[in-house]
mmCIF file of C-alpha atoms in Angstrom:
data_model
loop_
_atom_site.group_PDB
_atom_site.id
_atom_site.type_symbol
_atom_site.label_atom_id
_atom_site.label_comp_id
_atom_site.label_asym_id
_atom_site.label_seq_id
_atom_site.Cartn_x
_atom_site.Cartn_y
_atom_site.Cartn_z
ATOM 1 C CA MET A 12 30.837 3.613 -2.891
ATOM 2 C CA LYS A 13 29.590 3.906 -6.468
ATOM 3 C CA VAL A 14 27.657 6.834 -7.912
ATOM 4 C CA ALA A 15 25.033 6.661 -10.678
ATOM 5 C CA PRO A 16 24.668 9.496 -13.217
ATOM 6 C CA ASP A 17 21.729 10.996 -11.285
ATOM 7 C CA GLY A 18 23.829 11.283 -8.120
ATOM 8 C CA THR A 19 22.542 8.117 -6.437
ATOM 9 C CA HIS A 20 25.136 6.525 -4.168
ATOM 10 C CA TYR A 21 24.926 2.733 -4.189
ATOM 11 C CA GLU A 22 26.729 -0.494 -3.365
ATOM 12 C CA LEU A 23 26.615 -3.945 -4.973
ATOM 13 C CA SER A 24 27.820 -7.011 -3.123
ATOM 14 C CA GLY A 25 27.580 -10.771 -3.550
ATOM 15 C CA PRO A 26 28.149 -13.082 -6.538
ATOM 16 C CA VAL A 27 27.971 -11.288 -9.877
ATOM 17 C CA ASP A 28 25.777 -13.916 -11.525
ATOM 18 C CA ALA A 29 23.399 -14.449 -8.566
ATOM 19 C CA PRO A 30 19.744 -13.325 -8.359
ATOM 20 C CA VAL A 31 19.461 -9.676 -7.336
ATOM 21 C CA VAL A 32 17.846 -8.273 -4.201
ATOM 22 C CA LEU A 33 17.502 -4.483 -4.045
ATOM 23 C CA LEU A 34 16.960 -2.939 -0.596
ATOM 24 C CA ILE A 35 15.422 0.503 0.059
ATOM 25 C CA HIS A 36 15.939 2.207 3.424
ATOM 26 C CA GLY A 37 13.400 4.271 5.342
ATOM 27 C CA LEU A 38 12.889 7.968 5.955
ATOM 28 C CA GLY A 39 15.842 9.767 7.478
ATOM 29 C CA LEU A 40 18.128 6.737 7.275
ATOM 30 C CA ASN A 41 20.553 5.567 4.587
ATOM 31 C CA GLN A 42 21.819 2.352 3.062
ATOM 32 C CA GLU A 43 23.956 1.647 6.127
ATOM 33 C CA CYS A 44 20.808 0.393 7.859
ATOM 34 C CA TRP A 45 21.149 -2.793 5.773
ATOM 35 C CA GLN A 46 24.497 -3.693 7.364
ATOM 36 C CA TRP A 47 22.724 -6.309 9.518
ATOM 37 C CA THR A 48 20.798 -7.801 6.576
ATOM 38 C CA THR A 49 23.217 -7.932 3.660
ATOM 39 C CA PRO A 50 25.644 -10.472 5.194
ATOM 40 C CA ALA A 51 22.797 -12.970 5.569
ATOM 41 C CA LEU A 52 22.069 -12.821 1.831
ATOM 42 C CA THR A 53 25.295 -12.383 -0.106
ATOM 43 C CA ASP A 54 26.331 -16.030 -0.183
ATOM 44 C CA SER A 55 23.533 -16.683 -2.684
ATOM 45 C CA HIS A 56 22.293 -13.265 -3.857
ATOM 46 C CA ARG A 57 23.608 -10.086 -5.408
ATOM 47 C CA VAL A 58 22.524 -7.315 -3.013
ATOM 48 C CA LEU A 59 22.039 -3.753 -4.231
ATOM 49 C CA THR A 60 21.644 -1.003 -1.622
ATOM 50 C CA TYR A 61 21.500 2.733 -2.205
ATOM 51 C CA ASP A 62 20.681 6.107 -0.671
ATOM 52 C CA LEU A 63 17.378 7.680 -1.607
ATOM 53 C CA TYR A 64 17.484 11.214 -2.998
ATOM 54 C CA GLY A 65 18.082 13.621 -0.117
ATOM 55 C CA HIS A 66 19.615 10.925 2.109
ATOM 56 C CA GLY A 67 23.150 9.750 2.840
ATOM 57 C CA GLY A 68 25.497 10.576 0.000
ATOM 58 C CA SER A 69 22.892 10.853 -2.762
ATOM 59 C CA ALA A 70 21.909 14.053 -4.543
ATOM 60 C CA ALA A 71 19.007 16.208 -3.416
ATOM 61 C CA PRO A 72 15.628 15.383 -4.972
ATOM 62 C CA PRO A 73 15.521 16.865 -8.488
ATOM 63 C CA GLU A 74 11.839 17.757 -8.042
ATOM 64 C CA THR A 75 9.209 17.771 -5.321
ATOM 65 C CA PRO A 76 9.539 14.386 -3.611
ATOM 66 C CA SER A 77 6.873 11.772 -4.347
ATOM 67 C CA LEU A 78 6.585 8.009 -4.484
ATOM 68 C CA SER A 79 6.781 8.256 -8.271
ATOM 69 C CA LEU A 80 10.055 10.202 -8.077
ATOM 70 C CA PHE A 81 11.577 7.522 -5.857
ATOM 71 C CA SER A 82 10.179 4.744 -8.051
ATOM 72 C CA ASN A 83 11.857 6.381 -11.034
ATOM 73 C CA GLN A 84 15.129 6.665 -9.087
ATOM 74 C CA LEU A 85 14.961 2.924 -8.426
ATOM 75 C CA ALA A 86 14.270 2.121 -12.082
ATOM 76 C CA GLY A 87 17.153 4.336 -13.174
ATOM 77 C CA LEU A 88 19.513 2.607 -10.778
ATOM 78 C CA LEU A 89 18.541 -0.827 -12.103
ATOM 79 C CA ASP A 90 19.122 0.445 -15.638
ATOM 80 C CA HIS A 91 22.520 1.842 -14.672
ATOM 81 C CA CYS A 92 23.507 -1.500 -13.131
ATOM 82 C CA ASN A 93 22.175 -3.466 -16.145
ATOM 83 C CA ILE A 94 19.681 -5.329 -13.967
ATOM 84 C CA ASP A 95 16.377 -6.256 -15.634
ATOM 85 C CA ARG A 96 14.558 -7.769 -12.659
ATOM 86 C CA ALA A 97 15.093 -7.979 -8.927
ATOM 87 C CA VAL A 98 13.388 -8.785 -5.695
ATOM 88 C CA ILE A 99 12.571 -5.377 -4.230
ATOM 89 C CA GLY A 100 12.791 -5.009 -0.460
ATOM 90 C CA GLY A 101 11.826 -1.864 1.383
ATOM 91 C CA PHE A 102 11.706 -0.717 4.986
ATOM 92 C CA SER A 103 8.962 1.739 6.070
ATOM 93 C CA LEU A 104 8.988 4.492 3.387
ATOM 94 C CA GLY A 105 11.104 2.059 1.368
ATOM 95 C CA GLY A 106 8.243 -0.436 1.496
ATOM 96 C CA MET A 107 5.941 2.207 0.055
ATOM 97 C CA ILE A 108 8.412 2.876 -2.750
ATOM 98 C CA ALA A 109 8.691 -0.855 -3.420
ATOM 99 C CA ARG A 110 4.909 -1.102 -3.873
ATOM 100 C CA ARG A 111 4.841 1.975 -6.103
ATOM 101 C CA PHE A 112 7.613 0.453 -8.233
ATOM 102 C CA ALA A 113 5.759 -2.884 -8.502
ATOM 103 C CA GLN A 114 2.688 -0.989 -9.713
ATOM 104 C CA ASP A 115 4.682 1.136 -12.164
ATOM 105 C CA THR A 116 6.874 -1.638 -13.630
ATOM 106 C CA PRO A 117 5.409 -5.035 -12.659
ATOM 107 C CA ASP A 118 7.662 -6.887 -15.093
ATOM 108 C CA ARG A 119 10.766 -5.785 -13.157
ATOM 109 C CA ALA A 120 9.701 -6.897 -9.674
ATOM 110 C CA GLN A 121 10.472 -10.576 -9.184
ATOM 111 C CA GLY A 122 9.088 -10.326 -5.663
ATOM 112 C CA LEU A 123 8.509 -7.868 -2.813
ATOM 113 C CA ILE A 124 9.790 -7.785 0.751
ATOM 114 C CA ILE A 125 7.838 -5.140 2.662
ATOM 115 C CA LEU A 126 9.152 -4.375 6.148
ATOM 116 C CA HIS A 127 7.368 -2.275 8.803
ATOM 117 C CA SER A 128 5.493 -0.280 6.191
ATOM 118 C CA PRO A 129 2.168 1.539 6.486
ATOM 119 C CA HIS A 130 -1.275 0.841 5.123
ATOM 120 C CA LYS A 131 -4.205 3.221 5.519
ATOM 121 C CA ARG A 132 -3.943 5.020 8.862
ATOM 122 C CA SER A 133 -6.675 5.972 11.298
ATOM 123 C CA GLY A 134 -7.633 9.635 11.426
ATOM 124 C CA ALA A 135 -5.769 10.086 14.709
ATOM 125 C CA ALA A 136 -2.620 8.381 13.399
ATOM 126 C CA GLN A 137 -2.699 10.469 10.231
ATOM 127 C CA ASP A 138 -3.060 13.667 12.252
ATOM 128 C CA ALA A 139 -0.122 12.626 14.420
ATOM 129 C CA ILE A 140 2.227 12.011 11.504
ATOM 130 C CA LEU A 141 1.215 15.255 9.799
ATOM 131 C CA LYS A 142 2.063 17.088 13.037
ATOM 132 C CA ARG A 143 5.503 15.485 12.948
ATOM 133 C CA VAL A 144 5.929 16.652 9.347
ATOM 134 C CA ASP A 145 5.157 20.213 10.444
ATOM 135 C CA GLN A 146 7.507 19.876 13.406
ATOM 136 C CA ALA A 147 10.302 18.710 11.081
ATOM 137 C CA ARG A 148 9.581 21.596 8.701
ATOM 138 C CA GLU A 149 9.799 24.164 11.484
ATOM 139 C CA MET A 150 12.642 22.722 13.577
ATOM 140 C CA GLY A 151 14.430 20.082 11.486
ATOM 141 C CA PRO A 152 15.033 16.359 11.917
ATOM 142 C CA SER A 153 16.609 16.710 15.369
ATOM 143 C CA SER A 154 13.223 17.780 16.728
ATOM 144 C CA THR A 155 11.595 14.431 15.921
ATOM 145 C CA VAL A 156 14.419 11.933 16.422
ATOM 146 C CA GLU A 157 14.135 11.251 20.172
ATOM 147 C CA ALA A 158 10.460 10.333 19.916
ATOM 148 C CA ALA A 159 11.314 8.242 16.859
ATOM 149 C CA LEU A 160 13.923 6.233 18.761
ATOM 150 C CA LYS A 161 11.276 5.380 21.357
ATOM 151 C CA ARG A 162 8.926 4.170 18.625
ATOM 152 C CA TRP A 163 11.661 2.281 16.806
ATOM 153 C CA PHE A 164 13.353 0.299 19.603
ATOM 154 C CA THR A 165 12.080 -1.488 22.695
ATOM 155 C CA GLU A 166 12.805 0.182 26.026
ATOM 156 C CA PRO A 167 15.255 -2.476 27.349
ATOM 157 C CA TYR A 168 17.186 -2.425 24.079
ATOM 158 C CA ARG A 169 17.458 1.378 24.081
ATOM 159 C CA ALA A 170 18.793 1.353 27.627
ATOM 160 C CA ALA A 171 21.346 -1.374 26.920
ATOM 161 C CA ASN A 172 22.556 -0.084 23.536
ATOM 162 C CA PRO A 173 23.444 3.631 23.680
ATOM 163 C CA ALA A 174 25.895 3.254 20.801
ATOM 164 C CA MET A 175 23.129 2.031 18.503
ATOM 165 C CA MET A 176 20.941 4.949 19.577
ATOM 166 C CA GLU A 177 23.765 7.356 18.765
ATOM 167 C CA THR A 178 24.316 5.745 15.361
ATOM 168 C CA VAL A 179 20.672 5.986 14.331
ATOM 169 C CA ARG A 180 20.331 9.452 15.846
ATOM 170 C CA GLY A 181 23.313 10.540 13.775
ATOM 171 C CA TRP A 182 21.785 9.191 10.582
ATOM 172 C CA VAL A 183 18.559 11.096 11.126
ATOM 173 C CA THR A 184 20.054 14.388 12.285
ATOM 174 C CA ALA A 185 22.442 14.439 9.301
ATOM 175 C CA ASN A 186 19.487 15.109 7.016
ATOM 176 C CA SER A 187 18.984 18.559 5.516
ATOM 177 C CA LYS A 188 16.287 20.615 7.246
ATOM 178 C CA PRO A 189 14.908 22.117 3.993
ATOM 179 C CA ILE A 190 14.644 18.663 2.361
ATOM 180 C CA TYR A 191 13.781 16.275 5.193
ATOM 181 C CA HIS A 192 10.216 17.453 5.817
ATOM 182 C CA THR A 193 9.386 17.303 2.096
ATOM 183 C CA ILE A 194 10.248 13.592 2.069
ATOM 184 C CA TYR A 195 8.546 13.048 5.432
ATOM 185 C CA ARG A 196 5.379 14.317 3.770
ATOM 186 C CA VAL A 197 5.632 11.495 1.199
ATOM 187 C CA LEU A 198 5.584 8.989 4.070
ATOM 188 C CA ALA A 199 2.563 10.767 5.516
ATOM 189 C CA SER A 200 0.536 11.453 2.398
ATOM 190 C CA GLY A 201 1.616 8.968 -0.263
ATOM 191 C CA ILE A 202 -0.256 6.015 1.153
ATOM 192 C CA ASP A 203 -3.433 6.514 -0.907
ATOM 193 C CA GLU A 204 -1.444 5.777 -4.090
ATOM 194 C CA ILE A 205 -0.595 2.249 -2.988
ATOM 195 C CA VAL A 206 -3.643 1.088 -1.016
ATOM 196 C CA ALA A 207 -5.919 -1.271 -2.983
ATOM 197 C CA PRO A 208 -3.925 -0.925 -6.235
ATOM 198 C CA ASP A 209 -5.794 -1.553 -9.474
ATOM 199 C CA PRO A 210 -4.559 -3.693 -11.087
ATOM 200 C CA ALA A 211 -3.415 -5.541 -8.005
ATOM 201 C CA ILE A 212 0.237 -6.369 -7.417
ATOM 202 C CA SER A 213 0.698 -9.987 -8.451
ATOM 203 C CA CYS A 214 4.318 -10.898 -7.678
ATOM 204 C CA PRO A 215 5.232 -13.043 -4.650
ATOM 205 C CA ALA A 216 5.470 -10.958 -1.482
ATOM 206 C CA LEU A 217 6.617 -11.196 2.121
ATOM 207 C CA VAL A 218 5.259 -8.592 4.558
ATOM 208 C CA ILE A 219 6.832 -8.266 8.023
ATOM 209 C CA THR A 220 6.373 -6.092 11.089
ATOM 210 C CA GLY A 221 6.840 -6.292 14.848
ATOM 211 C CA ASP A 222 3.985 -6.756 17.269
ATOM 212 C CA GLU A 223 5.146 -3.600 19.088
ATOM 213 C CA ASP A 224 5.479 -1.460 15.952
ATOM 214 C CA TYR A 225 2.613 0.814 16.891
ATOM 215 C CA GLY A 226 2.776 2.972 13.760
ATOM 216 C CA ASN A 227 3.085 0.144 11.230
ATOM 217 C CA GLY A 228 1.679 -2.753 13.168
ATOM 218 C CA PRO A 229 0.224 -6.211 12.534
ATOM 219 C CA GLU A 230 -3.135 -4.920 11.324
ATOM 220 C CA MET A 231 -1.415 -2.905 8.591
ATOM 221 C CA THR A 232 0.875 -5.784 7.645
ATOM 222 C CA HIS A 233 -2.077 -8.149 7.271
ATOM 223 C CA ALA A 234 -3.924 -5.500 5.221
ATOM 224 C CA ILE A 235 -0.964 -5.097 2.851
ATOM 225 C CA ALA A 236 -0.624 -8.857 2.469
ATOM 226 C CA ALA A 237 -4.362 -9.242 1.802
ATOM 227 C CA GLU A 238 -4.027 -6.969 -1.257
ATOM 228 C CA ILE A 239 -1.286 -9.108 -2.851
ATOM 229 C CA GLN A 240 -2.376 -12.576 -3.920
ATOM 230 C CA GLY A 241 -0.453 -15.267 -2.077
ATOM 231 C CA ALA A 242 1.515 -12.826 0.080
ATOM 232 C CA LYS A 243 2.813 -14.075 3.419
ATOM 233 C CA ALA A 244 2.561 -11.947 6.574
ATOM 234 C CA VAL A 245 5.036 -12.448 9.433
ATOM 235 C CA ILE A 246 4.698 -10.765 12.837
ATOM 236 C CA LEU A 247 7.874 -10.633 14.932
ATOM 237 C CA LYS A 248 7.300 -10.951 18.655
ATOM 238 C CA GLY A 249 8.549 -8.338 21.084
ATOM 239 C CA LEU A 250 9.990 -5.997 18.452
ATOM 240 C CA ARG A 251 9.257 -2.461 17.292
ATOM 241 C CA HIS A 252 9.968 -0.546 14.098
ATOM 242 C CA MET A 253 13.703 -1.184 13.668
ATOM 243 C CA ALA A 254 13.671 -4.916 14.256
ATOM 244 C CA LEU A 255 16.233 -5.244 11.456
ATOM 245 C CA ALA A 256 18.786 -3.593 13.781
ATOM 246 C CA GLU A 257 17.525 -4.744 17.190
ATOM 247 C CA ASN A 258 17.224 -8.438 16.302
ATOM 248 C CA PRO A 259 18.687 -9.093 12.840
ATOM 249 C CA ASP A 260 18.314 -12.870 13.073
ATOM 250 C CA ALA A 261 14.566 -12.625 13.655
ATOM 251 C CA MET A 262 14.257 -10.508 10.508
ATOM 252 C CA ASN A 263 16.768 -12.322 8.333
ATOM 253 C CA ARG A 264 15.363 -15.829 8.806
ATOM 254 C CA PRO A 265 12.006 -15.195 7.079
ATOM 255 C CA ILE A 266 13.648 -13.002 4.424
ATOM 256 C CA ARG A 267 16.142 -15.722 3.551
ATOM 257 C CA ALA A 268 13.452 -18.423 3.525
ATOM 258 C CA PHE A 269 11.338 -16.295 1.165
ATOM 259 C CA LEU A 270 14.252 -15.711 -1.208
ATOM 260 C CA ASP A 271 15.246 -19.360 -1.187
ATOM 261 C CA THR A 272 11.671 -20.354 -2.069
ATOM 262 C CA LEU A 273 11.596 -17.830 -4.926
ATOM 263 C CA ASN A 274 14.787 -19.252 -6.348
ATOM 264 C CA GLY A 275 13.765 -22.885 -6.029
ATOM 265 C CA ALA A 276 15.958 -23.879 -3.108
ATOM 266 C CA PRO A 277 14.825 -27.066 -1.337
#
């Protein structure tokens, strides 16, 4: 594991001279969630994964968490690694950060891969997530994780894969109670910054969700794609929020096809 000057823990894998893909995990997780994705990419791409501030091995947020703070963390990591441009991929909160980064520094985003990420929520959905933020503030990440696992994985998969449930549960519950809810609030309240951006994001984009991802579903994915000229939306059948872990092949195939197209592969 490498550490940047700001305390960001990161890993680089794949050919040194290959095009770069940077992957941003979601709330409460860490860069280990890309363990099912990275192997599908590293034969032809340099893959950069890292822990967001307040997650995994990285330092605590140096200021009140915001999409801009995380966008700046991303830019600083690229600078530290001497990477000018990359395809930016993000899962859930990571997809929000990816869009914020593409708005802040459009010349550095070669493309976007936005996975299971929100668009504007209904009033009821917004109230529900704000209640979870308050629950996390009062009782910590362990108070929200069991309901999250039900939202994130299909019922048959949860029943058949207790070890996966324990792994993901461990990632979430390892988060610091005083910090976790402050980042959760970014997921809840940061969406207005990245809906209908002006100027619009113009780089190539792939937007994916599962048809059973009830918090970040097909309607949101199509709405995100509609705001990025030429973006492609993909809806994975029979999968919920953490499709990247439940069915890696279903996720990796469209990601790899998108990257190959960007880099001129036949």
